[in-house]
Amino acid sequence: MTQAILREIIDYANRANPYPLYEELRKTPVSHDGDGPYVVSTYYEIQSLLHDPRISSDAKNLKATGDDPLGQGQGEEEGATLPPSFLKLDPPDHDRLRRMTNRPFGPPHAPHRVHDMREELGGLVSGLIDGIATTGNLDRVDLVDQFAYPFPVSVICRLLGVPHEDEPRFHVWAETLAASLDPDPDADPAQQGKGAMDARMELGMYLAGLIEERRKNPGDDMLSQLATADGPDGSMTTMEVLSTSALLLIAGHETTVNLITNGMLTLLRHPDVLQRLREDPALSVPIVEELLRYEPPVQLLPQRSTLTEIEVAGVTIPKGASLWLILASGNRDPKRFENPDRFDPDRKDIQHLGLGSGIHSCFGAPLARLEAQLALSELARRLENPRLLEDPPPYRQNAVLRGPRHLTISCDGVRP
Amino acid sequence: MSGDGSLEHLKREGRIVVVGASLAGLRAAETMREKGFTGSLTMIGDEPYEPYDRPPLSKQVLLGKATADRTALPRRRDIDAKWRLGVPASGLDMAARRVRLADGDEVEYDRLLIATGVRARPWPNEAEGALDGVFVLRTRDDGARLERALAAGPRRVLVIGAGFTGSEIASACRERDLPVTVAERGAAPLVGALGGVIGEVAAQMHQEHGVDLRTGVMVTGLEGDPSGRVRAAHLSDGATVEADVVVVSLGAQRNTEWLAGSGLGAGPRGIACDAGCRAFNIWGIVTDDIYVAGDVARSPHALFGYQFLSLEHWGNAVAQAETAAHNMLSEGMDRRPHVWIPAFWSSQFGVNIKSVGVPPMGTEIQVTQGSLAERRFAAVYGYQGRMIAAVTFDNCRWLPFYEHQIETTAPFPPPFSTVDRRPEGHKPMPADFPDPSVPTHGPTITLSGYSPADRTMTFTPARH
Ligand SMILES: Cc1cc2nc3c(=O)[nH]c(=O)nc-3n(C[C@H](O)[C@H](O)[C@H](O)COP(=O)(O)OP(=O)(O)OC[C@H]3O[C@@H](n4cnc5c(N)ncnc54)[C@H](O)[C@@H]3O)c2cc1C
């Protein structure tokens, strides 16, 4: 049996504004009925479960998958042929793979990687905004297709070291895979599934070829470093490199698209903040933090399970149960944040759940933050008098990775 | 007292004096200003520097990655204080509410906060301790001096005492590729703070990083050359270690001597106070105008059987200072207890170590996640059937969970399974703390019953 409230969360009719639903949900911090998942919606409970070693991210620990209403949209990031990425593993495997992936990406071994991409990212942002200017039709600009979508894919290509001339092919695969995460109710699911499978196969083969090549001629891109890693943790198998890069590809850009799009939408709805950002690009830092709280690109984590019977907020959850942690709801919990429904970039105390917490906290966070900061401040600076043409905009189907499918605006011009 | 406006008066134009201008003193001062205290605030410190941070001294500073004069504590806000730096407080007149300074000055107070912390325990033989090349590490000056000595490339460094600070110093030496010997009276490094099971892991870390670790031995004497430079140390097992730098890392002594004869309940184990940070006088009666915070304080903790805890923890200094400041400007029911769960971190040999709770209270230990051999794990300590502490090596993201378990007096052994439970973690084992009456190095936590006038206590480091 599917819980009524879950049905509502998934119901596309609530996509544009799920927050009243979450408010309702918070009245019962842990809600459950029938054999569906246990849904946790309040800040402190979610926060503590994210640090709870009795909770697993490995689907093998689910007793019965139950009636997972999001089932078809989940787990699509990897193909049946790829081993699970570290997102879906527990320690020690999770720790080992994440550590190895982090070596070429962040501190302590690569403290400059993200910082050093700043200029390159700035160049990509300028190029895309120039593109908006030259297409001419400023009466109708889709910020998703023309900006928020292509930007993160290019970034991932650069990061992984996908050769420039292959980027267009990469874009097509990425888009097909992303579309499969975003089931179109009107499309033929079989057809769509097959398209995604083909894309994944092709992408996998392409990456495998690239890995082989990088093993012979390593560069300083991440793929080379993952493929040739030989540190204290040994090296990754080819399959592990594949599943890790597929994870970086999908998780790394699906979320950023939404962060940027939700961000622009929010700013267009708060013109005073948009104006402040235009005058002071440094404000993009607190704005992005507040956005991660106010409109998190990952709304909920639907794939945790209990290793043992546990008690949460007075509810006994049995062993092997499926847990859904509604991050977006916790982020608006009035017990944690004053005036939670207010978008307030001046908020001081903002330890949101937007990027998760604990060992699975967002791996790409530093990059995602930087991308969003650069994107929003440049859009604010260069678009003259931007106006939303449709509010709310059409949303994508996906309730987990929630964001507008299109964000159509018009503007008076594009500043140089 | 309440209702007559005296609290309002205190807040508006009272005189608050803070003795000990370091971490606890500064955070308390900031908190008082934040809470609207607009009266006069005097900060008395015997060091000539404005408040700085100590943890980097045994880490980044010794590695040459930061200089000792660059560890000033970030300010949360302007505190608009009269600073009396470079002059120790030398006495306290409780009746007249006056602090005496070593330069003869006196400062009157309506409320006094004592945050004089601890100092490094010196080498017990004064002449040997005065040899050139013998160091302790507590202050910024100590840090700068020791760093210079390490940078000069000594042939061998000897660290006496393998507590947290001693181990961090050894780790820094190895990172700088300096030969180092560590002598520890206990059976393993960190054994006083974390017990023998974890001590064994720490010992392996030392050895794998090329530290010449000698445990179960005492340094019986230091020997200098004719020019007064240290050249060797003699060990109780008959061995001699030739070293041109010796770091004495035998723990700390509380800075309470200046209170002798004042009538305050202050002694070698610190200044006893109630859970609200109000100091006791020697009769065990709480004062209402004298507060204590930080390393020098000894306060009862409800969660740990109301035992008096002395903690040498950075986080404790901050939290206790905030509570003391709050209570200094509150009365009656508005006062809060200091119920901070002890928490500590260290970083050595590339490993991040964290603990919560009071490990030395534990009699048993169980590795709930990861593995000791991989030096990546979480382990919990048990005391009379409940979880009393936890420690993680490179696994700190799980610590909030264990902290919550400790706060809620969860049972031990833990009745649940966890991710990353290995076969070795299925059963508890003895935590293996040394007999507390046998000194190892200075502990970072001590527990005691209440006895404010226990001034006859003696401590004999590295001696029989
Ligand atoms: C090398 C080192 C590394 C450390 N690393 C860690 C770590 O990794 N993690 C952790 O949790 N903790 C660590 N600590 C402990 C932490 O620094 C202390 O817990 C903290 O400094 C306590 O602050 P405090 O203000 O109570 O005392 P202190 O910092 O000791 O300050 C007390 C001040 O009062 C002054 N004073 C003393 N007597 C008088 C007097 N009569 N008149 C005027 N002034 C006086 C002292 O000179 C001193 O400046 C470390 C400490 C050291 C020394």
Coordinates of N, CA and C in Angstrom, one line a residue, chain A residues 172-272:
Chain A
V172 N 25.0 14.6 -25.2 CA 23.8 13.8 -25.6 C 23.6 12.6 -24.7
W173 N 24.7 11.9 -24.3 CA 24.5 10.8 -23.4 C 23.9 11.3 -22.0
A174 N 24.6 12.4 -21.6 CA 24.2 12.9 -20.3 C 22.7 13.3 -20.3
E175 N 22.3 13.9 -21.4 CA 20.9 14.4 -21.5 C 20.0 13.2 -21.5
T176 N 20.3 12.2 -22.3 CA 19.4 11.0 -22.3 C 19.3 10.4 -21.0
L177 N 20.4 10.3 -20.3 CA 20.4 9.6 -19.0 C 19.6 10.5 -18.0
A178 N 19.8 11.8 -18.1 CA 19.1 12.7 -17.2 C 17.6 12.6 -17.5
A179 N 17.3 12.5 -18.7 CA 15.8 12.4 -19.1 C 15.2 11.1 -18.5
S180 N 16.0 10.1 -18.4 CA 15.5 8.8 -17.9 C 15.2 8.9 -16.4
L181 N 15.9 9.9 -15.8 CA 15.6 10.1 -14.3 C 14.4 10.9 -14.2
D182 N 13.9 11.4 -15.3 CA 12.8 12.4 -15.2 C 11.7 11.8 -16.1
P183 N 11.0 10.8 -15.6 CA 10.1 10.1 -16.5 C 9.0 11.0 -17.0
D184 N 8.8 10.9 -18.3 CA 7.8 11.7 -18.9 C 6.6 10.9 -19.0
P185 N 5.5 11.3 -18.3 CA 4.3 10.5 -18.2 C 3.7 10.2 -19.6
D186 N 4.0 11.0 -20.6 CA 3.4 10.8 -21.9 C 4.3 9.9 -22.8
A187 N 5.6 9.7 -22.4 CA 6.4 8.9 -23.3 C 6.2 7.4 -23.0
D188 N 6.6 6.6 -23.9 CA 6.5 5.2 -23.8 C 7.7 4.7 -22.9
P189 N 7.4 4.2 -21.7 CA 8.4 3.9 -20.7 C 9.4 2.9 -21.3
A190 N 8.9 1.9 -22.0 CA 9.8 0.9 -22.6 C 10.8 1.6 -23.5
Q191 N 10.3 2.4 -24.3 CA 11.2 3.1 -25.3 C 12.2 4.0 -24.6
Q192 N 11.7 4.7 -23.5 CA 12.6 5.6 -22.8 C 13.7 4.8 -22.1
G193 N 13.2 3.6 -21.5 CA 14.2 2.8 -20.8 C 15.3 2.3 -21.7
K194 N 14.8 1.9 -22.9 CA 15.8 1.4 -23.8 C 16.8 2.5 -24.2
G195 N 16.3 3.7 -24.5 CA 17.1 4.8 -24.8 C 18.2 5.0 -23.8
A196 N 17.8 4.9 -22.5 CA 18.7 5.2 -21.4 C 19.7 4.1 -21.4
M197 N 19.3 2.9 -21.6 CA 20.2 1.7 -21.5 C 21.3 1.9 -22.6
D198 N 20.8 2.2 -23.8 CA 21.7 2.4 -24.9 C 22.7 3.5 -24.6
A199 N 22.2 4.6 -24.0 CA 23.1 5.7 -23.7 C 24.1 5.3 -22.7
R200 N 23.7 4.5 -21.7 CA 24.6 4.1 -20.7 C 25.7 3.2 -21.2
M201 N 25.2 2.3 -22.1 CA 26.2 1.4 -22.7 C 27.2 2.2 -23.5
E202 N 26.7 3.1 -24.3 CA 27.7 3.8 -25.1 C 28.6 4.7 -24.2
L203 N 28.0 5.3 -23.2 CA 28.8 6.1 -22.3 C 29.9 5.3 -21.6
G204 N 29.4 4.1 -21.1 CA 30.3 3.2 -20.5 C 31.5 2.8 -21.4
M205 N 31.1 2.4 -22.6 CA 32.2 2.0 -23.5 C 33.1 3.2 -23.8
Y206 N 32.5 4.3 -24.0 CA 33.4 5.5 -24.3 C 34.3 5.7 -23.1
L207 N 33.8 5.7 -21.9 CA 34.6 5.9 -20.7 C 35.7 4.8 -20.6
A208 N 35.3 3.6 -20.8 CA 36.2 2.5 -20.7 C 37.4 2.7 -21.7
G209 N 37.1 3.2 -22.9 CA 38.1 3.5 -23.9 C 39.1 4.6 -23.3
L210 N 38.4 5.6 -22.8 CA 39.1 6.8 -22.3 C 40.1 6.3 -21.1
I211 N 39.5 5.5 -20.3 CA 40.3 5.0 -19.1 C 41.6 4.3 -19.6
E212 N 41.4 3.4 -20.6 CA 42.5 2.7 -21.2 C 43.6 3.6 -21.7
E213 N 43.1 4.6 -22.4 CA 44.0 5.6 -23.0 C 44.7 6.4 -21.9
R214 N 44.0 6.7 -20.8 CA 44.6 7.5 -19.7 C 45.6 6.7 -18.9
R215 N 45.4 5.4 -18.9 CA 46.3 4.5 -18.2 C 47.7 4.6 -18.9
K216 N 47.6 4.7 -20.3 CA 48.9 4.8 -21.0 C 49.4 6.2 -21.0
N217 N 48.6 7.2 -21.1 CA 49.0 8.6 -21.2 C 48.3 9.4 -20.1
P218 N 48.6 9.3 -18.9 CA 47.9 10.0 -17.8 C 48.1 11.5 -17.9
G219 N 47.0 12.2 -17.7 CA 47.1 13.7 -17.5 C 46.8 14.1 -16.1
D220 N 46.5 15.3 -15.8 CA 46.2 15.6 -14.4 C 44.7 15.7 -14.2
D221 N 43.9 15.2 -15.2 CA 42.4 15.2 -15.0 C 42.1 14.1 -14.0
M222 N 40.8 14.1 -13.5 CA 40.4 13.1 -12.5 C 40.4 11.7 -13.0
L223 N 39.9 11.5 -14.2 CA 39.8 10.2 -14.8 C 41.2 9.5 -14.8
S224 N 42.2 10.3 -15.3 CA 43.6 9.7 -15.3 C 44.0 9.3 -13.9
Q225 N 43.7 10.2 -13.0 CA 44.2 9.9 -11.6 C 43.4 8.8 -11.0
L226 N 42.1 8.6 -11.3 CA 41.4 7.5 -10.7 C 41.9 6.2 -11.4
A227 N 42.1 6.3 -12.7 CA 42.5 5.1 -13.4 C 43.9 4.6 -13.0
T228 N 44.8 5.5 -12.6 CA 46.2 5.2 -12.4 C 46.5 5.2 -10.9
A229 N 45.4 5.4 -10.1 CA 45.7 5.6 -8.6 C 46.4 4.4 -8.1
D230 N 47.4 4.7 -7.2 CA 48.1 3.6 -6.6 C 48.6 4.1 -5.2
G231 N 47.6 4.4 -4.4 CA 48.0 5.0 -3.1 C 47.9 4.0 -2.0
P232 N 47.7 4.4 -0.7 CA 47.6 3.5 0.4 C 46.4 2.6 0.3
D233 N 45.4 3.0 -0.5 CA 44.2 2.1 -0.7 C 44.3 1.2 -1.9
G234 N 45.5 1.2 -2.5 CA 45.6 0.3 -3.7 C 45.0 1.1 -4.9
S235 N 44.5 0.3 -5.9 CA 44.0 1.0 -7.1 C 42.5 0.5 -7.3
M236 N 41.8 1.3 -8.1 CA 40.5 1.0 -8.4 C 40.4 0.0 -9.6
T237 N 39.5 -0.9 -9.6 CA 39.3 -1.7 -10.8 C 38.7 -0.9 -11.9
T238 N 38.8 -1.3 -13.1 CA 38.2 -0.6 -14.2 C 36.7 -0.4 -13.9
M239 N 36.0 -1.4 -13.4 CA 34.6 -1.3 -13.2 C 34.3 -0.2 -12.1
E240 N 35.2 -0.1 -11.1 CA 35.0 0.9 -10.1 C 35.3 2.3 -10.6
V241 N 36.3 2.4 -11.5 CA 36.5 3.7 -12.1 C 35.2 4.1 -12.9
L242 N 34.7 3.1 -13.6 CA 33.5 3.4 -14.4 C 32.3 3.8 -13.6
S243 N 32.0 3.1 -12.5 CA 30.9 3.4 -11.7 C 31.1 4.7 -11.0
T244 N 32.3 5.0 -10.6 CA 32.6 6.3 -9.9 C 32.5 7.4 -10.9
S245 N 33.0 7.3 -12.1 CA 32.8 8.4 -13.0 C 31.4 8.6 -13.5
A246 N 30.6 7.5 -13.6 CA 29.2 7.6 -13.9 C 28.5 8.4 -12.8
L247 N 28.9 8.1 -11.6 CA 28.3 8.8 -10.4 C 28.6 10.3 -10.5
L248 N 29.9 10.6 -10.7 CA 30.3 12.0 -10.8 C 29.5 12.7 -11.9
L249 N 29.3 12.0 -13.0 CA 28.7 12.6 -14.1 C 27.2 12.9 -13.8
I250 N 26.5 12.0 -13.3 CA 25.1 12.2 -13.1 C 24.8 13.0 -11.8
A251 N 25.4 12.6 -10.7 CA 25.1 13.3 -9.5 C 25.7 14.7 -9.6
G252 N 26.8 14.8 -10.3 CA 27.5 16.1 -10.4 C 26.8 17.1 -11.2
H253 N 25.9 16.7 -12.1 CA 25.3 17.8 -12.8 C 23.8 17.9 -12.7
E254 N 23.2 16.8 -12.4 CA 21.7 16.9 -12.2 C 21.4 17.8 -11.1
T255 N 22.1 17.8 -10.0 CA 21.9 18.6 -8.9 C 22.2 20.0 -9.1
T256 N 23.3 20.3 -9.8 CA 23.7 21.6 -10.1 C 22.8 22.4 -11.0
V257 N 22.2 21.7 -12.0 CA 21.2 22.3 -12.8 C 20.1 22.8 -12.0
N258 N 19.6 22.0 -11.1 CA 18.5 22.4 -10.2 C 18.9 23.5 -9.3
L259 N 20.1 23.5 -8.7 CA 20.5 24.5 -7.8 C 20.5 25.9 -8.5
I260 N 21.1 25.9 -9.7 CA 21.1 27.1 -10.4 C 19.7 27.6 -10.8
T261 N 18.9 26.7 -11.3 CA 17.6 27.0 -11.8 C 16.7 27.5 -10.6
N262 N 16.7 26.7 -9.6 CA 15.9 27.1 -8.4 C 16.4 28.4 -7.9
G263 N 17.7 28.6 -8.0 CA 18.3 29.8 -7.5 C 17.8 31.0 -8.3
M264 N 17.8 30.9 -9.7 CA 17.4 32.1 -10.5 C 15.9 32.3 -10.2
L265 N 15.1 31.2 -10.2 CA 13.7 31.4 -9.9 C 13.5 32.1 -8.6
T266 N 14.2 31.7 -7.6 CA 14.0 32.4 -6.3 C 14.4 33.8 -6.3
L267 N 15.5 34.1 -7.0 CA 16.0 35.5 -7.1 C 15.0 36.3 -7.9
L268 N 14.4 35.8 -9.0 CA 13.4 36.5 -9.7 C 12.2 36.8 -8.9
R269 N 11.9 35.9 -8.0 CA 10.8 36.1 -7.1 C 11.2 37.1 -5.9
H270 N 12.4 37.4 -5.8 CA 12.9 38.3 -4.7 C 13.8 39.3 -5.3
P271 N 13.2 40.3 -6.1 CA 14.0 41.2 -6.9 C 14.9 42.1 -6.0
D272 N 14.6 42.3 -4.8 CA 15.5 43.1 -3.9 C 16.8 42.3 -3.7

